[in-house]
Coordinates of C-alpha atoms in Angstrom, one line a residue:
M198 CA 0.0 0.0 0.0
S199 CA 1.5 3.3 -1.0
P200 CA 1.2 6.2 1.5
L201 CA -1.5 7.9 -0.6
D202 CA -3.7 4.7 -0.7
R203 CA -4.1 4.9 3.2
F204 CA -6.3 8.0 2.7
C205 CA -8.8 5.8 0.6
D206 CA -8.5 2.8 2.7
T207 CA -12.1 1.4 3.5
E208 CA -11.3 -0.4 6.6
L209 CA -9.3 2.4 8.0
S210 CA -12.1 4.8 7.2
R211 CA -14.6 2.6 8.8
K212 CA -12.6 2.4 12.1
L213 CA -12.0 6.3 12.1
M214 CA -15.7 6.8 11.4
G215 CA -16.5 4.9 14.6
R216 CA -14.1 7.1 16.6
V217 CA -15.5 10.2 15.1
A218 CA -19.1 9.1 15.9
A219 CA -18.2 8.3 19.5
L220 CA -16.4 11.8 19.9
A221 CA -19.4 13.5 18.3
D222 CA -21.6 12.0 20.8
E223 CA -19.4 13.2 23.7
V224 CA -19.4 16.8 22.2
A225 CA -23.2 16.7 21.6
E226 CA -23.9 15.7 25.2
R227 CA -21.6 18.5 26.4
L228 CA -23.1 21.2 24.2
G229 CA -26.6 19.9 24.5
R230 CA -26.8 19.8 20.7
P231 CA -24.8 18.5 17.7
A232 CA -21.6 20.4 16.8
V233 CA -22.0 22.7 13.8
F234 CA -19.0 22.8 11.4
I235 CA -18.7 24.6 8.1
E236 CA -16.5 23.9 5.1
V237 CA -15.5 26.7 2.7
C238 CA -14.3 24.7 -0.3
G239 CA -16.4 23.5 -3.1
T240 CA -14.4 20.4 -3.4
H241 CA -14.9 19.5 0.2
T242 CA -18.8 20.2 -0.4
V243 CA -18.7 17.6 -3.2
A244 CA -16.5 15.2 -1.2
I245 CA -18.7 15.4 1.8
S246 CA -22.0 14.9 -0.2
R247 CA -20.4 12.0 -2.2
L248 CA -19.3 10.2 1.0
G249 CA -22.6 10.6 2.7
L250 CA -21.1 12.0 5.8
R251 CA -24.0 14.2 6.6
S252 CA -26.4 11.2 6.8
L253 CA -23.9 9.1 8.7
L254 CA -23.4 11.7 11.3
A255 CA -27.0 12.9 11.4
G256 CA -28.0 13.9 14.9
R257 CA -24.3 14.0 16.0
V258 CA -22.6 16.7 13.7
E259 CA -24.1 19.2 11.5
L260 CA -22.0 20.0 8.3
R261 CA -22.7 23.2 6.5
S262 CA -21.4 24.6 3.3
G263 CA -20.0 28.2 2.9
P264 CA -18.8 30.4 0.0
G265 CA -16.3 28.0 -1.4
C266 CA -17.3 27.7 -5.0
P267 CA -15.8 30.5 -7.1
V268 CA -18.4 30.3 -9.8
C269 CA -21.2 30.6 -7.3
V270 CA -19.9 33.7 -5.5
T271 CA -19.2 35.8 -8.7
D272 CA -21.6 38.7 -8.2
H273 CA -24.4 39.8 -10.5
Q274 CA -22.6 43.0 -11.2
E275 CA -19.5 41.2 -12.4
I276 CA -21.6 39.0 -14.6
D277 CA -23.3 41.9 -16.1
M278 CA -19.9 43.5 -16.9
M279 CA -18.9 40.2 -18.5
V280 CA -22.1 40.2 -20.6
N281 CA -21.2 43.8 -21.7
L282 CA -17.8 42.6 -22.8
A283 CA -19.3 39.7 -24.8
R284 CA -21.6 42.2 -26.7
L285 CA -18.7 44.3 -27.9
A286 CA -17.8 43.8 -31.7
G287 CA -14.5 42.2 -32.4
V288 CA -14.3 40.7 -28.8
T289 CA -13.9 36.9 -28.1
L290 CA -14.7 36.1 -24.5
G291 CA -12.9 33.1 -23.0
T292 CA -13.9 31.4 -19.8
F293 CA -14.1 28.2 -17.9
G294 CA -17.2 26.2 -18.7
D295 CA -19.0 26.7 -15.4
M296 CA -19.3 30.3 -15.8
L297 CA -21.5 30.0 -18.9
R298 CA -24.9 29.4 -17.1
V299 CA -24.3 31.8 -14.1
P300 CA -27.2 34.2 -14.2
G301 CA -26.5 38.0 -14.1
S302 CA -29.2 40.4 -13.5
R303 CA -30.5 40.3 -17.0
S304 CA -28.5 37.7 -19.0
S305 CA -25.9 35.1 -18.9
L306 CA -22.9 34.3 -21.1
E307 CA -24.8 31.2 -22.4
R308 CA -27.6 33.4 -23.6
E309 CA -25.2 35.9 -25.1
R310 CA -23.5 33.1 -27.0
A311 CA -26.8 31.9 -28.2
G312 CA -27.5 35.3 -29.5
G313 CA -24.4 35.4 -31.6
A314 CA -21.6 36.6 -29.2
D315 CA -18.2 34.9 -29.5
V316 CA -18.0 33.3 -26.0
R317 CA -15.6 30.2 -26.0
I318 CA -14.7 27.8 -23.3
F319 CA -10.9 27.4 -22.7
Y320 CA -9.4 24.8 -20.3
S321 CA -6.4 27.0 -19.6
P322 CA -5.7 30.8 -19.9
L323 CA -2.7 29.7 -22.1
D324 CA -5.1 28.2 -24.6
A325 CA -6.7 31.7 -24.7
V326 CA -3.4 33.3 -25.4
A327 CA -2.7 30.8 -28.3
F328 CA -6.1 31.6 -29.7
A329 CA -5.3 35.3 -29.6
E330 CA -2.0 34.7 -31.4
A331 CA -3.8 32.7 -34.1
N332 CA -6.5 35.4 -34.5
P333 CA -4.8 38.8 -34.4
E334 CA -7.9 40.6 -35.7
R335 CA -9.9 39.8 -32.5
E336 CA -9.4 41.1 -28.9
V337 CA -9.4 37.9 -26.8
V338 CA -10.6 38.6 -23.1
F339 CA -10.0 35.8 -20.6
L340 CA -12.3 35.9 -17.5
G341 CA -10.0 35.6 -14.3
I342 CA -12.3 33.5 -12.1
G343 CA -11.3 31.7 -8.9
F344 CA -9.6 32.0 -5.6
E345 CA -6.0 32.1 -4.6
T346 CA -5.4 28.8 -6.6
T347 CA -6.2 30.0 -10.0
A348 CA -4.8 33.6 -9.6
P349 CA -1.1 32.4 -9.9
V350 CA -1.9 30.7 -13.2
V351 CA -3.5 33.7 -14.7
A352 CA -0.5 35.8 -13.4
S353 CA 1.9 33.5 -15.1
T354 CA -0.2 33.7 -18.3
L355 CA 0.0 37.5 -18.3
T356 CA 3.9 37.5 -17.9
R357 CA 4.0 35.0 -20.8
A358 CA 1.8 37.0 -23.0
R359 CA 3.8 40.1 -22.4
A360 CA 7.0 38.3 -23.0
K361 CA 5.7 37.0 -26.4
G362 CA 4.3 40.5 -27.4
V363 CA 0.8 39.5 -27.7
K364 CA -1.2 42.7 -27.9
N365 CA -4.8 41.4 -28.4
F366 CA -5.1 39.5 -25.1
S367 CA -6.5 40.9 -22.0
I368 CA -7.9 39.7 -18.6
F369 CA -11.2 40.6 -16.9
S370 CA -10.2 39.8 -13.3
A371 CA -12.9 38.6 -10.9
H372 CA -10.6 36.7 -8.7
K373 CA -11.4 36.5 -5.0
L374 CA -9.6 35.8 -1.7
I375 CA -10.9 33.2 0.8
P376 CA -9.6 34.6 4.1
P377 CA -11.8 37.9 3.9
A378 CA -14.8 35.9 2.9
I379 CA -14.4 33.6 6.0
R380 CA -14.1 36.7 8.2
A381 CA -17.4 38.0 6.6
V382 CA -19.2 34.7 7.3
L383 CA -18.0 34.4 10.8
S384 CA -18.9 38.1 11.5
D385 CA -22.6 37.2 11.1
P386 CA -24.1 37.2 14.6
V387 CA -26.9 34.8 13.5
L388 CA -24.7 32.0 12.3
K389 CA -23.5 29.9 15.3
L390 CA -20.5 27.6 14.4
D391 CA -18.3 25.4 16.4
G392 CA -15.5 24.9 13.9
L393 CA -14.3 25.1 10.3
I394 CA -12.9 22.7 7.7
L395 CA -10.4 25.0 5.8
P396 CA -9.8 24.6 2.1
G397 CA -6.8 22.6 1.2
H398 CA -6.2 23.9 -2.3
V399 CA -6.3 27.6 -1.2
S400 CA -4.1 26.8 1.8
A401 CA -1.5 25.3 -0.4
I402 CA -1.0 28.9 -1.8
T403 CA -1.7 30.9 1.3
G404 CA -0.1 28.6 3.9
R405 CA -1.5 27.7 7.3
R406 CA -0.7 31.1 9.0
A407 CA -3.2 32.9 6.7
F408 CA -6.0 31.5 8.9
D409 CA -4.6 32.3 12.4
F410 CA -7.1 35.1 12.5
I411 CA -9.9 32.7 13.0
V412 CA -8.5 31.6 16.4
K413 CA -7.5 35.2 17.4
E414 CA -10.7 36.9 16.5
Y415 CA -13.3 34.3 16.7
G416 CA -11.9 31.5 19.0
L417 CA -12.8 28.7 16.7
P418 CA -11.1 25.4 16.1
S419 CA -10.1 25.1 12.4
V420 CA -8.5 22.3 10.3
I421 CA -6.8 22.3 7.0
S422 CA -8.0 19.2 5.1
G423 CA -7.4 17.3 2.1
F424 CA -10.1 15.6 0.0
E425 CA -9.9 11.9 0.5
P426 CA -12.2 10.0 2.9
M427 CA -9.6 9.7 5.6
D428 CA -8.6 13.4 5.2
I429 CA -12.1 14.6 6.0
L430 CA -12.7 12.1 8.9
I431 CA -9.2 13.3 10.3
A432 CA -10.4 16.8 10.1
L433 CA -13.6 16.0 11.9
H434 CA -11.7 14.0 14.5
E435 CA -9.4 16.9 15.2
L436 CA -12.2 19.4 15.4
L437 CA -14.2 17.3 17.9
L438 CA -11.1 16.7 20.0
Q439 CA -10.4 20.4 20.3
L440 CA -14.0 21.0 21.4
L441 CA -13.7 18.4 24.0
R442 CA -10.4 19.8 25.2
G443 CA -11.6 23.4 25.1
E444 CA -9.0 24.4 22.6
A445 CA -9.1 26.5 19.6
R446 CA -6.1 26.1 17.1
V447 CA -5.6 26.2 13.3
V448 CA -4.2 22.7 12.6
N449 CA -2.8 21.6 9.2
K450 CA -3.9 18.1 8.5
Y451 CA -3.0 18.3 4.9
T452 CA 0.7 18.3 5.4
R453 CA 1.5 16.4 2.3
V454 CA 0.6 19.6 0.3
V455 CA 0.2 22.5 2.7
R456 CA 3.2 24.3 4.2
E457 CA 3.3 26.9 7.0
E458 CA 4.0 29.9 4.6
G459 CA 2.2 28.3 1.6
N460 CA 3.7 28.5 -2.0
L461 CA 6.0 31.6 -1.9
D462 CA 6.5 31.5 -5.6
A463 CA 2.9 31.5 -6.4
R464 CA 2.3 34.3 -3.8
K465 CA 5.0 36.4 -5.4
R466 CA 3.4 35.9 -8.9
I467 CA 0.1 37.1 -7.5
A468 CA 1.6 40.1 -5.8
E469 CA 3.4 41.1 -9.0
C470 CA 0.3 41.2 -11.1
F471 CA -2.5 41.9 -8.7
E472 CA -3.5 44.3 -5.8
E473 CA -6.2 43.7 -3.2
V474 CA -9.5 45.7 -3.7
D475 CA -12.9 45.7 -2.3
V476 CA -15.3 43.6 -4.5
P477 CA -18.8 42.3 -4.3
W478 CA -19.6 38.7 -3.5
R479 CA -22.8 37.1 -4.3
G480 CA -24.7 36.4 -1.2
L481 CA -22.1 38.2 0.9
G482 CA -22.2 41.9 -0.3
V483 CA -18.9 44.0 -0.7
I484 CA -16.1 42.6 1.4
P485 CA -13.0 44.8 1.9
E486 CA -9.7 43.8 0.3
S487 CA -11.4 40.4 -1.0
G488 CA -10.7 40.8 -4.6
L489 CA -7.8 40.9 -7.0
S490 CA -7.5 43.7 -9.6
L491 CA -4.6 44.0 -12.1
R492 CA -1.9 46.5 -11.0
E493 CA -1.4 49.6 -13.1
T494 CA 1.7 48.0 -14.5
F495 CA -0.5 45.5 -16.3
R496 CA -3.1 48.1 -17.4
D497 CA -2.3 47.2 -21.0
F498 CA -3.8 43.8 -20.2
D499 CA -6.8 44.8 -18.1
A500 CA -10.0 44.5 -20.1
R501 CA -11.8 47.0 -18.0
F502 CA -9.4 49.9 -19.2
K503 CA -8.4 48.5 -22.5
L504 CA -12.0 48.2 -23.7
N505 CA -13.3 51.1 -21.5
I506 CA -15.9 49.0 -19.7
E507 CA -17.9 51.0 -17.2
P508 CA -18.8 49.4 -13.9
A509 CA -22.2 47.8 -13.9
P510 CA -24.8 49.2 -11.4
P511 CA -24.8 47.2 -8.1
T512 CA -27.7 44.8 -8.0
S513 CA -28.9 42.1 -5.6
H514 CA -31.2 40.5 -8.0
Y515 CA -32.4 37.1 -6.9
P516 CA -35.2 35.0 -8.5
P517 CA -38.3 34.7 -6.3
G518 CA -37.9 31.8 -3.9
C519 CA -34.1 31.3 -4.6
A520 CA -32.2 30.8 -1.4
C521 CA -28.6 30.9 -2.8
K522 CA -27.8 33.9 -0.7
E523 CA -28.5 32.0 2.6
I524 CA -27.0 28.9 1.4
L525 CA -23.7 30.7 0.5
R526 CA -23.6 32.1 4.1
G527 CA -24.2 28.7 5.6
K528 CA -27.5 29.6 7.0
L529 CA -29.6 27.2 5.1
L530 CA -29.0 23.7 3.5
P531 CA -29.9 23.4 -0.2
P532 CA -32.9 21.1 0.5
E533 CA -34.3 23.9 2.7
C534 CA -34.8 26.0 -0.4
R535 CA -38.3 25.6 -1.7
L536 CA -37.0 25.6 -5.3
F537 CA -34.5 22.9 -4.8
S538 CA -35.0 19.7 -7.0
N539 CA -38.3 20.7 -8.3
V540 CA -38.1 24.1 -10.0
C541 CA -34.3 24.3 -9.7
T542 CA -32.2 21.5 -11.1
P543 CA -28.8 21.0 -12.9
V544 CA -30.7 21.0 -16.2
H545 CA -32.7 24.1 -15.5
P546 CA -30.7 26.0 -12.6
V547 CA -32.3 29.0 -11.0
G548 CA -29.5 30.1 -8.9
P549 CA -25.6 29.9 -9.2
C550 CA -25.3 27.2 -6.5
M551 CA -27.0 24.7 -8.8
V552 CA -25.0 25.7 -11.8
S553 CA -21.4 24.6 -11.0
S554 CA -20.5 21.1 -10.2
E555 CA -18.8 22.4 -7.0
G556 CA -21.9 24.4 -6.0
A557 CA -23.6 23.2 -2.7
C558 CA -27.0 22.7 -4.4
A559 CA -25.6 20.8 -7.3
A560 CA -23.8 18.6 -5.0
Y561 CA -26.7 17.9 -2.8
Y562 CA -28.9 17.2 -5.8
R563 CA -26.5 14.7 -7.2
F564 CA -25.7 12.8 -3.9
E565 CA -28.1 13.8 -1.1
R566 CA -31.5 14.9 -2.5
F567 CA -33.1 11.8 -1.0
S568 CA -31.4 12.1 2.4
P569 CA -33.0 13.7 5.6
V570 CA -32.6 17.5 5.8
G571 CA -30.7 19.0 8.7
G572 CA -32.2 21.8 10.8
G573 CA -31.6 25.5 9.8
I574 CA -30.2 28.2 12.0

């Protein structure tokens, strides 16, 4: 058995599951209720749903999902600006596939493409640069979507495009940062949490120390976790142990990937190309210094300035009955939305959480829609 195989071992997982359940019973007895944890990574959301952990721990631990899907938290205002870009003559808009169907306040990129706009799916920003080189008559705008994990890739792409002298390529940056979003969620006085499962991918870039504020400001146990069954069970085990011991620490249980200071080269690339700015998050509002805008030194690659795109008016348009706003804040579970699985499905999504494969509603629909629903807050 290789070291990595241990994290998928069924027998080991079964034994650890028993220990987690026993600890959860002790914690529930002490608290007088099940412990409530939140994960803030879309990949964790999918893994927890796929493993059936919510139903296995029902009545012992409540697992909630936060703003960990980058597609889901892209704000209406940003989508509206992307739509405006797609409508410009001579512009090819490049994006990852999940963004196509995310609704803005009046349209989506999918709808614009159906109406004749040149909107294309690229699997890498480098593919968009190659397309720009092959089509010099068009301005190719790539949508910079994602958290700390994708921003270094886009930064490297910009550096390469500049080095190659590609003049018809630009970026519309809608990158976001996870630590400020966690602070926004934890500052909600209504949401009562007992601990957090922290994102492994983002932590690989930021490092463990980026989350020390959770303990200092909110006194909550937190664990950086990987994505295999054993990873998540180990994270739950650690959170429950801290609660029983009355401790609150940020513990890295994904040591095969995450370092104390993160990936210094990736962080340097982000800092060279981007600066932190206040940006709107769907469901969370404007969060200070939670987004990445291109620095002035890269303004010749910034689609907002290069194509003179005006900021779209702020909007908080939500379809009637859609509970994405509450779901992204961890206040409701997807099945508690009255549109879930009847009006809103992956084929006909109403809100963004049903669009992306890593959205909470899509994950629940795929793996848990026939499971019992946990209690709201």
